[in-house]
mmCIF file of C-alpha atoms and ligand atoms in Angstrom:
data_model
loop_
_atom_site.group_PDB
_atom_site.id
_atom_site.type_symbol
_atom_site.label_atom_id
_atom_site.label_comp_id
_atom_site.label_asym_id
_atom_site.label_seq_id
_atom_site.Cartn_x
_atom_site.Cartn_y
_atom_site.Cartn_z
ATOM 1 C CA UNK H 1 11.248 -31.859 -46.114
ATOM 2 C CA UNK H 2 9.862 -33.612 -43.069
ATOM 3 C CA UNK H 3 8.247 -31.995 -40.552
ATOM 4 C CA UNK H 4 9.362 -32.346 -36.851
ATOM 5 C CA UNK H 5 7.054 -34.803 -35.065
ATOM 6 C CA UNK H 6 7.381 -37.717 -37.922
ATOM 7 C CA UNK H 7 10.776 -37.020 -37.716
ATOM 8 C CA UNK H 8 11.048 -37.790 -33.906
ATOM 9 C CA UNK H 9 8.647 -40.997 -34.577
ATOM 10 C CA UNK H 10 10.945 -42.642 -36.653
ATOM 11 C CA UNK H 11 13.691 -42.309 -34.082
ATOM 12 C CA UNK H 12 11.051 -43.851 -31.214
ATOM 13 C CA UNK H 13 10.741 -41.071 -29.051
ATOM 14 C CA UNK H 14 7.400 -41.727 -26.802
ATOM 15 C CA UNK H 15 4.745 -39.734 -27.399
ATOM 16 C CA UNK H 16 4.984 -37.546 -24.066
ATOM 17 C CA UNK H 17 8.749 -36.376 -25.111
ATOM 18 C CA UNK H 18 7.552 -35.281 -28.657
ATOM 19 C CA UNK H 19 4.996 -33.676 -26.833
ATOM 20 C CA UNK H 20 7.134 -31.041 -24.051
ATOM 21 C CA UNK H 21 9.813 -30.788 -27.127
ATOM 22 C CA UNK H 22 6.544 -29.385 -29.339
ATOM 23 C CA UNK H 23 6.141 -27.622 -25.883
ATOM 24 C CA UNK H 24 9.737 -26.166 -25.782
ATOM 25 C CA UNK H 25 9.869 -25.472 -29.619
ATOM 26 C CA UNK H 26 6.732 -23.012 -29.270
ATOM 27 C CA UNK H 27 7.952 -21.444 -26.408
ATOM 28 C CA UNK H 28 11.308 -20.765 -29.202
ATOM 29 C CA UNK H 29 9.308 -19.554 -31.642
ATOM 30 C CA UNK H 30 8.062 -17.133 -29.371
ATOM 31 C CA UNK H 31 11.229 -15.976 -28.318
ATOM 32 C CA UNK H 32 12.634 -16.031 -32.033
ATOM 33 C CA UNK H 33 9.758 -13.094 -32.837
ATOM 34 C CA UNK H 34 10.610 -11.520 -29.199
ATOM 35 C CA UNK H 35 14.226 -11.410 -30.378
ATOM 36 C CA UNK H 36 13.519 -9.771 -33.684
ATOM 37 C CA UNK H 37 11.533 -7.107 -32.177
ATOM 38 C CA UNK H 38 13.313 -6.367 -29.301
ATOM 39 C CA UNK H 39 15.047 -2.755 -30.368
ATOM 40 C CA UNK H 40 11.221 -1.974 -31.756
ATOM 41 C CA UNK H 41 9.717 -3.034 -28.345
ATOM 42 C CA UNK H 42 12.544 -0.862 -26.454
ATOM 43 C CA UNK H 43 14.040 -4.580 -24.974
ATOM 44 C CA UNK H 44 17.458 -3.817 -25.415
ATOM 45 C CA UNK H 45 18.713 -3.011 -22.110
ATOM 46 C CA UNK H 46 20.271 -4.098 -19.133
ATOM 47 C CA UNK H 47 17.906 -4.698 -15.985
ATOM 48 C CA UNK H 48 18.807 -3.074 -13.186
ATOM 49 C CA UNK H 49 19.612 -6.965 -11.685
ATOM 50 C CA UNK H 50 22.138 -9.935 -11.265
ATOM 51 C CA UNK H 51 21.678 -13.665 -11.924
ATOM 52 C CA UNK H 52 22.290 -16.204 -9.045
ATOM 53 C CA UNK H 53 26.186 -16.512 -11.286
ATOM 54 C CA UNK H 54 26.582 -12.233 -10.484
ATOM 55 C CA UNK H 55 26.036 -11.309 -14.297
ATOM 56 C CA UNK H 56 23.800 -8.842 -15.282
ATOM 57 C CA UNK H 57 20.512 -10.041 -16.462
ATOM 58 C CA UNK H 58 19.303 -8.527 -20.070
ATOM 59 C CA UNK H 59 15.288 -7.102 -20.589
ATOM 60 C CA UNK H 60 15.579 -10.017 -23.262
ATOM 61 C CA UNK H 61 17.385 -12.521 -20.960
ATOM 62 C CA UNK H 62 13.981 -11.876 -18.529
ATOM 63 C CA UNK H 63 11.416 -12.049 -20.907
ATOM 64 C CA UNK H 64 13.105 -15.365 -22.387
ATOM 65 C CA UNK H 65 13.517 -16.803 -19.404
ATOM 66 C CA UNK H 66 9.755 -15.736 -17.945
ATOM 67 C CA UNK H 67 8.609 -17.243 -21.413
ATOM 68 C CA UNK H 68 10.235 -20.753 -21.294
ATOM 69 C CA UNK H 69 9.103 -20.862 -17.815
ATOM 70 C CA UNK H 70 5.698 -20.777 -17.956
ATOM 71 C CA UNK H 71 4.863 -22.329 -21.123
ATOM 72 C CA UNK H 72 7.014 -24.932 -19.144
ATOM 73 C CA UNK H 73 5.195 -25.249 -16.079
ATOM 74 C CA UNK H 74 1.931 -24.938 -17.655
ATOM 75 C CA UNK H 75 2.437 -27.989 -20.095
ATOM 76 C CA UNK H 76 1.969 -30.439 -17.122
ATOM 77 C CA UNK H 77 5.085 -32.519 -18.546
ATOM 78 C CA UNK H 78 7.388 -31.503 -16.295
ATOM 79 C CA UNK H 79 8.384 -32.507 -12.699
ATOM 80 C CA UNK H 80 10.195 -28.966 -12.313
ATOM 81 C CA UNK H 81 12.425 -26.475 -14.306
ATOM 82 C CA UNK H 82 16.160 -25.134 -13.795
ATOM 83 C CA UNK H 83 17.640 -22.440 -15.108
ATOM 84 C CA UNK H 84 20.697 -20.299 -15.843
ATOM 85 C CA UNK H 85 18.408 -17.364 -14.714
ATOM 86 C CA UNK H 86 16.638 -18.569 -11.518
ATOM 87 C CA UNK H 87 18.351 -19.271 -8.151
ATOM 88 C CA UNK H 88 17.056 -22.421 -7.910
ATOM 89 C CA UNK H 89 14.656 -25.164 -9.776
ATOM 90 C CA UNK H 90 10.943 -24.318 -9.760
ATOM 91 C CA UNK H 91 8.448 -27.117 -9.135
ATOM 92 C CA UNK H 92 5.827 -28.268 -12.158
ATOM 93 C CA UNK H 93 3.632 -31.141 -11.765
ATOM 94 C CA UNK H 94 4.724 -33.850 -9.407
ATOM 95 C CA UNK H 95 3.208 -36.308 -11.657
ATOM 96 C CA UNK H 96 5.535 -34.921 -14.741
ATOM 97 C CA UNK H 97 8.123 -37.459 -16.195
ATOM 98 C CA UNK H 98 10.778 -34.938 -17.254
ATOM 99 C CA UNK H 99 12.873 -31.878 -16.084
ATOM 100 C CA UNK H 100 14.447 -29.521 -18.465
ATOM 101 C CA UNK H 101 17.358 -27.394 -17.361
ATOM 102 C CA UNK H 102 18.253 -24.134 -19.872
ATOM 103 C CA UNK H 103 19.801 -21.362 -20.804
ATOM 104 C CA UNK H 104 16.858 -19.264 -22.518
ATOM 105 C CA UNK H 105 19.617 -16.827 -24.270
ATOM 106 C CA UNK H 106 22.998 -17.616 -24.543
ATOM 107 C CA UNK H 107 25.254 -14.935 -25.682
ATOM 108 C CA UNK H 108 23.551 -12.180 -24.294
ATOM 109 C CA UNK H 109 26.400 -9.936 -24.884
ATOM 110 C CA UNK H 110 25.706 -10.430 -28.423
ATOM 111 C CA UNK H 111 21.975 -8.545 -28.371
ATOM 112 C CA UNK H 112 22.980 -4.907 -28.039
ATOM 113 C CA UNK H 113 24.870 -5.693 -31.793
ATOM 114 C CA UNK H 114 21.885 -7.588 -33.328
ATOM 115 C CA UNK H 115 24.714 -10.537 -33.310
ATOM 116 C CA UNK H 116 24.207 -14.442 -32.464
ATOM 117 C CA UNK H 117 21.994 -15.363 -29.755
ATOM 118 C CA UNK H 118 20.165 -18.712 -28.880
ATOM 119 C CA UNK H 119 18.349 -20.884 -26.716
ATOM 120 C CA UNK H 120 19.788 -23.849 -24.966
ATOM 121 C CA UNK H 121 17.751 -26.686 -23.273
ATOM 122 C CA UNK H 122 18.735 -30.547 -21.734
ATOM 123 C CA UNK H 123 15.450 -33.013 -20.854
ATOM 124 C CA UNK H 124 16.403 -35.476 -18.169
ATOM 125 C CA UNK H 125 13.633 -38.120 -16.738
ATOM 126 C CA UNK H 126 12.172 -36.949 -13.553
ATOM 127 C CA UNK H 127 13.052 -39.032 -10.437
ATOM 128 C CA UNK H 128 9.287 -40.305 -9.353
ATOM 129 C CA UNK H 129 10.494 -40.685 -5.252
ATOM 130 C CA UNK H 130 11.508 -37.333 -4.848
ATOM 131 C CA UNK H 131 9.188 -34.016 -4.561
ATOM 132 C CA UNK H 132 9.113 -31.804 -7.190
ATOM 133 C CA UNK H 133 10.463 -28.675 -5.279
ATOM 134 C CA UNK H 134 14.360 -30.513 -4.402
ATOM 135 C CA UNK H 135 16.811 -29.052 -6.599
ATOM 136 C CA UNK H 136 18.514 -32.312 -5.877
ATOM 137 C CA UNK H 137 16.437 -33.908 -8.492
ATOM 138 C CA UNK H 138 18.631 -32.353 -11.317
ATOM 139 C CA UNK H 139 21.545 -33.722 -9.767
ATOM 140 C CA UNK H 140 22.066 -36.141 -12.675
ATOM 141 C CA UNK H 141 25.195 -37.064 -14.873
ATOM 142 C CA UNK H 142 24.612 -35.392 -18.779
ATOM 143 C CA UNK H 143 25.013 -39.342 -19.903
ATOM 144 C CA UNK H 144 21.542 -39.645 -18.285
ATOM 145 C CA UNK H 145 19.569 -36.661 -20.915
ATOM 146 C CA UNK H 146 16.916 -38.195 -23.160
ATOM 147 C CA UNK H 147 16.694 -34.972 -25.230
ATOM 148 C CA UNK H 148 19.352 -32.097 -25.691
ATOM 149 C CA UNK H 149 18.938 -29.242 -27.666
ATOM 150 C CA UNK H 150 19.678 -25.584 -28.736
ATOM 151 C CA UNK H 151 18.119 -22.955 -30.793
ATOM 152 C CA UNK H 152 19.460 -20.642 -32.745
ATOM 153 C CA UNK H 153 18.329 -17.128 -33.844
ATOM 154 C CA UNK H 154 19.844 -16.079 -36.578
ATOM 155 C CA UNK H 155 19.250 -15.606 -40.448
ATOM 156 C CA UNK H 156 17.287 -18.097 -40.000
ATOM 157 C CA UNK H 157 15.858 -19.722 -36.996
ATOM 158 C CA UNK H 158 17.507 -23.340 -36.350
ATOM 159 C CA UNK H 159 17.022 -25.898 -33.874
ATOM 160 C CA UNK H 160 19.639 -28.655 -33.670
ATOM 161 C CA UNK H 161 18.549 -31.598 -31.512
ATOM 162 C CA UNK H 162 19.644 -34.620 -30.238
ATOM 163 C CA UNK H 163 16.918 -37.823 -28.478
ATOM 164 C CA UNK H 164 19.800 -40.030 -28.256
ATOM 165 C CA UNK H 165 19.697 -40.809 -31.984
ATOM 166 C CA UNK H 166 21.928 -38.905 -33.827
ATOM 167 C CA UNK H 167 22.333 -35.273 -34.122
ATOM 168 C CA UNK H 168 19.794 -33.480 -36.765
ATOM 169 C CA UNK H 169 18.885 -29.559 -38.059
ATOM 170 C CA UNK H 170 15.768 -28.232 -38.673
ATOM 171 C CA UNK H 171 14.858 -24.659 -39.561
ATOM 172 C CA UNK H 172 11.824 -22.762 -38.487
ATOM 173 C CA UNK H 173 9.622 -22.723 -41.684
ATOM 174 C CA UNK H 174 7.469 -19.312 -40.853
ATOM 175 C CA UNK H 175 5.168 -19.953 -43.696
ATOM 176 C CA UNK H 176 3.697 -23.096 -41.883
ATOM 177 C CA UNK H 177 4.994 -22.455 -38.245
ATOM 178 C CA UNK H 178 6.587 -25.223 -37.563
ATOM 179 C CA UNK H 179 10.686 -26.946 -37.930
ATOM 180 C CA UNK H 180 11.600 -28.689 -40.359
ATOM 181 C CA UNK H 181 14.183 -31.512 -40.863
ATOM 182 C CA UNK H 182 16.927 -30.011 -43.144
ATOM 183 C CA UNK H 183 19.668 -32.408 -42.191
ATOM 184 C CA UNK H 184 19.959 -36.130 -40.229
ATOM 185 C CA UNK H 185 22.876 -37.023 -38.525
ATOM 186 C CA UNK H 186 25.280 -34.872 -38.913
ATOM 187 C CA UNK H 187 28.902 -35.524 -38.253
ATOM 188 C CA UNK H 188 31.694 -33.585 -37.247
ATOM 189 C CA UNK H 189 34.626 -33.784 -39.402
ATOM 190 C CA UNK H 190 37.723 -36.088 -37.481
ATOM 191 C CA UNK H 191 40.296 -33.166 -38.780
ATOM 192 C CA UNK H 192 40.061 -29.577 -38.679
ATOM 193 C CA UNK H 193 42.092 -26.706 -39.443
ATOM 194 C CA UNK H 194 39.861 -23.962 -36.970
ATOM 195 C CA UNK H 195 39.733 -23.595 -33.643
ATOM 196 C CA UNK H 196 38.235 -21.165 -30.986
ATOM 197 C CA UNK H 197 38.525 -19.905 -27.725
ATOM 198 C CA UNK H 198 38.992 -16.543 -25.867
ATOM 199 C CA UNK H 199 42.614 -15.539 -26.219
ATOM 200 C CA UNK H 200 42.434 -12.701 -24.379
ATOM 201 C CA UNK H 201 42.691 -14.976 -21.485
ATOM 202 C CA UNK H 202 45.568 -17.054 -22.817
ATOM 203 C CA UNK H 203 48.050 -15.627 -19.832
ATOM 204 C CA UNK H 204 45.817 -16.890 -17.336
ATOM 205 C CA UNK H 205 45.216 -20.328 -19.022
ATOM 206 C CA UNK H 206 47.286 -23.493 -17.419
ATOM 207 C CA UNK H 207 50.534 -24.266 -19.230
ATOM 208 C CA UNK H 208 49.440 -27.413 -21.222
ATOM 209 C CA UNK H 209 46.678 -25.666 -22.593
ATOM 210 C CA UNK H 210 48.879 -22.518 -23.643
ATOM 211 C CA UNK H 211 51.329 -24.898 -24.650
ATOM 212 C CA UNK H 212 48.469 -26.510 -27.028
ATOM 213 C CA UNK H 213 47.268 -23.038 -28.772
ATOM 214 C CA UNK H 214 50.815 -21.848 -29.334
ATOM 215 C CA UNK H 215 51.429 -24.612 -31.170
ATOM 216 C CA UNK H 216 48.527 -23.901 -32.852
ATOM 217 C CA UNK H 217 49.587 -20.653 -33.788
ATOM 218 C CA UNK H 218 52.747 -21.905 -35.081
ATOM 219 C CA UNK H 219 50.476 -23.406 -38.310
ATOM 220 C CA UNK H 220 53.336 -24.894 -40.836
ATOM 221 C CA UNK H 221 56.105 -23.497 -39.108
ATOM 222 C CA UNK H 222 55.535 -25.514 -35.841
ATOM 223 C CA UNK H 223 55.251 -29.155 -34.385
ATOM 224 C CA UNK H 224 51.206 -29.249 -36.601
ATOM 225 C CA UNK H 225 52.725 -28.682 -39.995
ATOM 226 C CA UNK H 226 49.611 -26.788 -40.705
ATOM 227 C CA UNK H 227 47.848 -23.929 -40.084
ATOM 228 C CA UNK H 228 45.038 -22.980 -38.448
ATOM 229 C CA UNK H 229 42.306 -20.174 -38.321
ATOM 230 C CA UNK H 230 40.773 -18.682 -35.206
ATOM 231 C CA UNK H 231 36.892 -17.513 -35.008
ATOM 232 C CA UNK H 232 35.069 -16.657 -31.927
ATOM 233 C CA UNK H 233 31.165 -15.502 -31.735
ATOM 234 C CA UNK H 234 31.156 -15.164 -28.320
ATOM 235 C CA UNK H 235 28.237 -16.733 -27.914
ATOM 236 C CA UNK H 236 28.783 -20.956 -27.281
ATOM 237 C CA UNK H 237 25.333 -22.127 -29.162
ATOM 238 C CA UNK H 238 27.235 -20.031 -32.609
ATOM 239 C CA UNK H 239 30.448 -21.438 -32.193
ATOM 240 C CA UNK H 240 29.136 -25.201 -31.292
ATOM 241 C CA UNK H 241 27.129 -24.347 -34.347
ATOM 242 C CA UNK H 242 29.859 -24.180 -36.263
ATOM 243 C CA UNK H 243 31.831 -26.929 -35.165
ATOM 244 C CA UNK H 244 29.038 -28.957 -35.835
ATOM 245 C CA UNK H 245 28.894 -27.931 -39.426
ATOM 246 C CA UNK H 246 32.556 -27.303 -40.378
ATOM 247 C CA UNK H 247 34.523 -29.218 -37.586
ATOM 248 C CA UNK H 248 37.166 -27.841 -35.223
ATOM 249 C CA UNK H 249 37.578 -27.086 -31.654
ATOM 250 C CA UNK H 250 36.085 -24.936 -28.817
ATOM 251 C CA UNK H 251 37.555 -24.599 -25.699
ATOM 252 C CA UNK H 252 37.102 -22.574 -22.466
ATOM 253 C CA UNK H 253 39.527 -23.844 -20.454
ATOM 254 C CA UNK H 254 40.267 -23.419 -16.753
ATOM 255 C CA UNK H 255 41.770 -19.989 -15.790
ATOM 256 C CA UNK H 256 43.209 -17.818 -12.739
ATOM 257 C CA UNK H 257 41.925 -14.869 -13.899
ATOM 258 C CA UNK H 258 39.439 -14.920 -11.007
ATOM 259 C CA UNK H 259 40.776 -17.795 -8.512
ATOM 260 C CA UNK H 260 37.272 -17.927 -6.899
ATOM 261 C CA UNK H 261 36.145 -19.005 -10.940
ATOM 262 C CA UNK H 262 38.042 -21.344 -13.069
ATOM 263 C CA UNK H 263 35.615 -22.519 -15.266
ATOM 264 C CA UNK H 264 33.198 -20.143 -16.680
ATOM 265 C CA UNK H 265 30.423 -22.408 -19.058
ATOM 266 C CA UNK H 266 27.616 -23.760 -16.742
ATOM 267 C CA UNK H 267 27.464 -27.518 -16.428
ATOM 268 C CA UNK H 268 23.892 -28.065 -16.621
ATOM 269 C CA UNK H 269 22.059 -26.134 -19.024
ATOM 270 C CA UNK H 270 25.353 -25.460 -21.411
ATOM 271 C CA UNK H 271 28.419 -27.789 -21.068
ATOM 272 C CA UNK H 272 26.162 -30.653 -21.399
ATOM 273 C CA UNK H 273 23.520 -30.830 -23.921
ATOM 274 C CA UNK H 274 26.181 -29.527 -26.260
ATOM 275 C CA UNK H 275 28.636 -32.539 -25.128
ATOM 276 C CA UNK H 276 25.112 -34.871 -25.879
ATOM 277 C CA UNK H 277 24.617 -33.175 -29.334
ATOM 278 C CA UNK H 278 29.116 -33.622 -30.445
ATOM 279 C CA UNK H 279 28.743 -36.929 -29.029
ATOM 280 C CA UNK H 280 26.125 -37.802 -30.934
ATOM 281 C CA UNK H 281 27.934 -35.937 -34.114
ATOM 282 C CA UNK H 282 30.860 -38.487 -33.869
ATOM 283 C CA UNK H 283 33.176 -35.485 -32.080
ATOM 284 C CA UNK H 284 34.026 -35.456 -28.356
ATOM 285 C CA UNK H 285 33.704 -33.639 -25.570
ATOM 286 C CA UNK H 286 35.583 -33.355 -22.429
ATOM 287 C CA UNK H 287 37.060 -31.528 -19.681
ATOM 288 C CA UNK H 288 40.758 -32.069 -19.228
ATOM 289 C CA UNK H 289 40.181 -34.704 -16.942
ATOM 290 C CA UNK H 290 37.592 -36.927 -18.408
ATOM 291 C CA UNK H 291 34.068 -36.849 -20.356
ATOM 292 C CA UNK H 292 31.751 -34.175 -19.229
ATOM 293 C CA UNK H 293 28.751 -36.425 -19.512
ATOM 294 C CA UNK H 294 29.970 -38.386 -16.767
ATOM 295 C CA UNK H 295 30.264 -35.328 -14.261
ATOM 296 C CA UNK H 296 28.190 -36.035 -11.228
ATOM 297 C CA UNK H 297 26.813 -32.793 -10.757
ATOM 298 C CA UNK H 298 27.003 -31.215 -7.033
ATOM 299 C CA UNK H 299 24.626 -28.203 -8.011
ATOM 300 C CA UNK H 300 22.557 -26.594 -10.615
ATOM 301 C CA UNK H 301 24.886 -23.784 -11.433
ATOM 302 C CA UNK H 302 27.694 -25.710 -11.160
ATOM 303 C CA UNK H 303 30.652 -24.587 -13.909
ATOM 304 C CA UNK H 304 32.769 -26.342 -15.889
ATOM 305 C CA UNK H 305 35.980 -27.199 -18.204
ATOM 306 C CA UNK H 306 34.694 -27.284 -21.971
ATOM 307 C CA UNK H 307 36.785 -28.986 -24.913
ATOM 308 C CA UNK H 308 34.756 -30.126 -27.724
ATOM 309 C CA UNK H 309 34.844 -30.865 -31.427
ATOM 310 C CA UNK H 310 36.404 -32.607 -34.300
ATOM 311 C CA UNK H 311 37.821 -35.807 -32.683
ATOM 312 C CA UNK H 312 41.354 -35.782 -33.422
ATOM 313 C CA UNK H 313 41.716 -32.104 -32.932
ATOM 314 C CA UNK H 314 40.122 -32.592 -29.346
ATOM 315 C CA UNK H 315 42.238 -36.021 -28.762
ATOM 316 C CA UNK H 316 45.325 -33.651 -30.021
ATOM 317 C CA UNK H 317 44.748 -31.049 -27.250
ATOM 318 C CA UNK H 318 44.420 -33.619 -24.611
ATOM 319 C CA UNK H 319 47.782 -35.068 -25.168
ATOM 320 C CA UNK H 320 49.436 -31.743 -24.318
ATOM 321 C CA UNK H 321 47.621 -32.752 -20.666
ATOM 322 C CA UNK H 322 49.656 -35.933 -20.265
HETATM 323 O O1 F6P V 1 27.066 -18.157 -21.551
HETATM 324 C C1 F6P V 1 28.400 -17.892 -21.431
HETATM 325 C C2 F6P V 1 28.996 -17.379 -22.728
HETATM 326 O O2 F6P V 1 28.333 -16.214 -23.173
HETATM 327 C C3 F6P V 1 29.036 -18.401 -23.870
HETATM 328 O O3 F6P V 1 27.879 -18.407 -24.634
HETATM 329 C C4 F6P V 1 30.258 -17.982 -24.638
HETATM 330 O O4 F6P V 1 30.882 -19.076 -25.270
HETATM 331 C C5 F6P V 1 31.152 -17.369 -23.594
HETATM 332 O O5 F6P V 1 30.340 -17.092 -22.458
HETATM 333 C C6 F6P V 1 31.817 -16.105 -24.072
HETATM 334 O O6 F6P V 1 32.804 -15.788 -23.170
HETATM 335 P P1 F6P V 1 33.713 -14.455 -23.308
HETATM 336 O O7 F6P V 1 32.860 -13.351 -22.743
HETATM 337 O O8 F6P V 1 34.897 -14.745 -22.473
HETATM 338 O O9 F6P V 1 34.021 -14.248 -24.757
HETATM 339 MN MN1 MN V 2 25.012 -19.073 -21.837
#
């Protein structure tokens, strides 16, 4: 199996991206052994905080974030960071060429059940006339990313990661350290027969969308002549895992549960490396308006529509929009 930085040669990443992903990765495999000894370590609580989004922040969620942070900043490779846990970006070197946006553990509902947690990250180039402390600077559509990215900590320890040149797995070997390549470009299969999304919200979803899922629900006895299965992790790097492997759709669609909130996945740091690494799968990913990769973002935090997997599943959900 090949090992991660001849991997990323052969699809002609420069030299200073393989170097902040090698950055990025150990700051994961950090994490990864955090993760597994958090209930030892007495890290499974809540802090007595909110985020900048008015969720409440994890021990784990801190010590993840604090950890991708700094081994961040102190690489020298980036211009600044952004994150789902920090208010705003934080400056690095004003001479770095790249800023990386994350979310250092997605799912965090998922850690008080030792369930599916990960590590989400998106590498953009750094603007060179602008100073490294202006927020502004991540103000960039997701069709711009060099690198996208996620981690996952489960059986075993995965990275899936897209430069732009397919989407490929690796899997932390822990008797050498490092990730290796366990499968190049994989594709989504065009059909599916799965699909996933909260239904709890389904009375507050807009009618296409309900319209879409009860049809869904139908399987062989409605206008699909098939039927379908439902999963949900709960956590978007598991079920984007899946889709990746097996196909289908995820959606979290626009709601009036809160009218101050329609959207609840973050733009930035979720919404689009995932749309990068479908894309790059051969599946799509959209809002029900148009491609989330060509979102002009207005801020860091900024939330979002998500529709994304198999392609003719996704193109199939769309048309109830029309
Ligand atoms: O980060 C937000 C998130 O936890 C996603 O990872 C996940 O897909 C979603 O929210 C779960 O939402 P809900 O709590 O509605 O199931
Ligand atoms: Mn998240």
């Amino acid at each position: 199996m090949q090992r991660l930085a001849p991997a990323l040669r052969e699809d002609n990443v420069p030299l200073d991206l393989i170097s902040l992903i090698k950055t990025i990765l150990a700051a994961t495999k950090e994490i990864s052994f955090r993760v597994s000894q958090a209930h030892l370590g007495g890290l499974m609580g809540s802090t007595l905080d909110e985020n900048i989004q008015g969720e409440v922040q994890k021990e784990l969620d801190v010590v993840a974030n604090e950890l991708f942070k700094d081994i961040l900043l102190e690489s020298g490779f980036v211009k600044a960071v952004s994150s789902e846990e920090e208010d705003t970006s934080v400056a690095g070197n004003p001479k770095g060429k790249y800023l990386v946006s994350f979310d250092p553990l997605d799912g965090s509902s998922n850690i008080e059940i030792n369930s599916l947690i990960g590590t989400i990250f998106s590498i953009h180039p750094a603007p060179e006339n602008m100073d490294a402390d202006d927020p502004d600077m991540f103000k960039q559509a997701g069709h711009k990313q060099v690198c996208a990215g996620y981690v996952l900590y489960g059986p075993a320890t995965m990275l899936v990661m897209t430069t732009g040149s397919g989407t490929h797995f690796y899997v932390l070997d822990r008797t050498h350290g490092g990730y290796l390549l366990v499968e190049r470009n994989v594709q989504v299969p065009e059909e599916t027969q799965e699909f996933a999304v909260n239904m709890s919200n389904q009375r507050f979803w807009q009618a296409p969308m309900k319209n879409y899922i009860d049809d869904l629900l139908l399987g062989d006895t409605g206008p699909r002549g098939k039927n379908f299965n439902m999963r949900w992790i709960a956590a978007m790097v598991g079920d984007v895992h899946r889709v990746l492997t097996r196909g289908g759709i995820f959606t979290y669609p626009a709601d009036n549960k809160d009218p101050k909130k329609p959207y609840k996945l973050r733009l930035m740091y979720e919404a689009n490396p995932m749309s990068f690494l479908v894309e790059q799968a051969g599946g799509i990913s959209v809002t029900s308006e148009g491609r989330i990769m060509d979102i002009e973002p207005g801020s860091i935090h900024q939330r979002v529509e998500v529709i994304l997997g198999s392609k003719k599943e996704v193109e199939a959900c769309l048309a109830y929009y029309k």
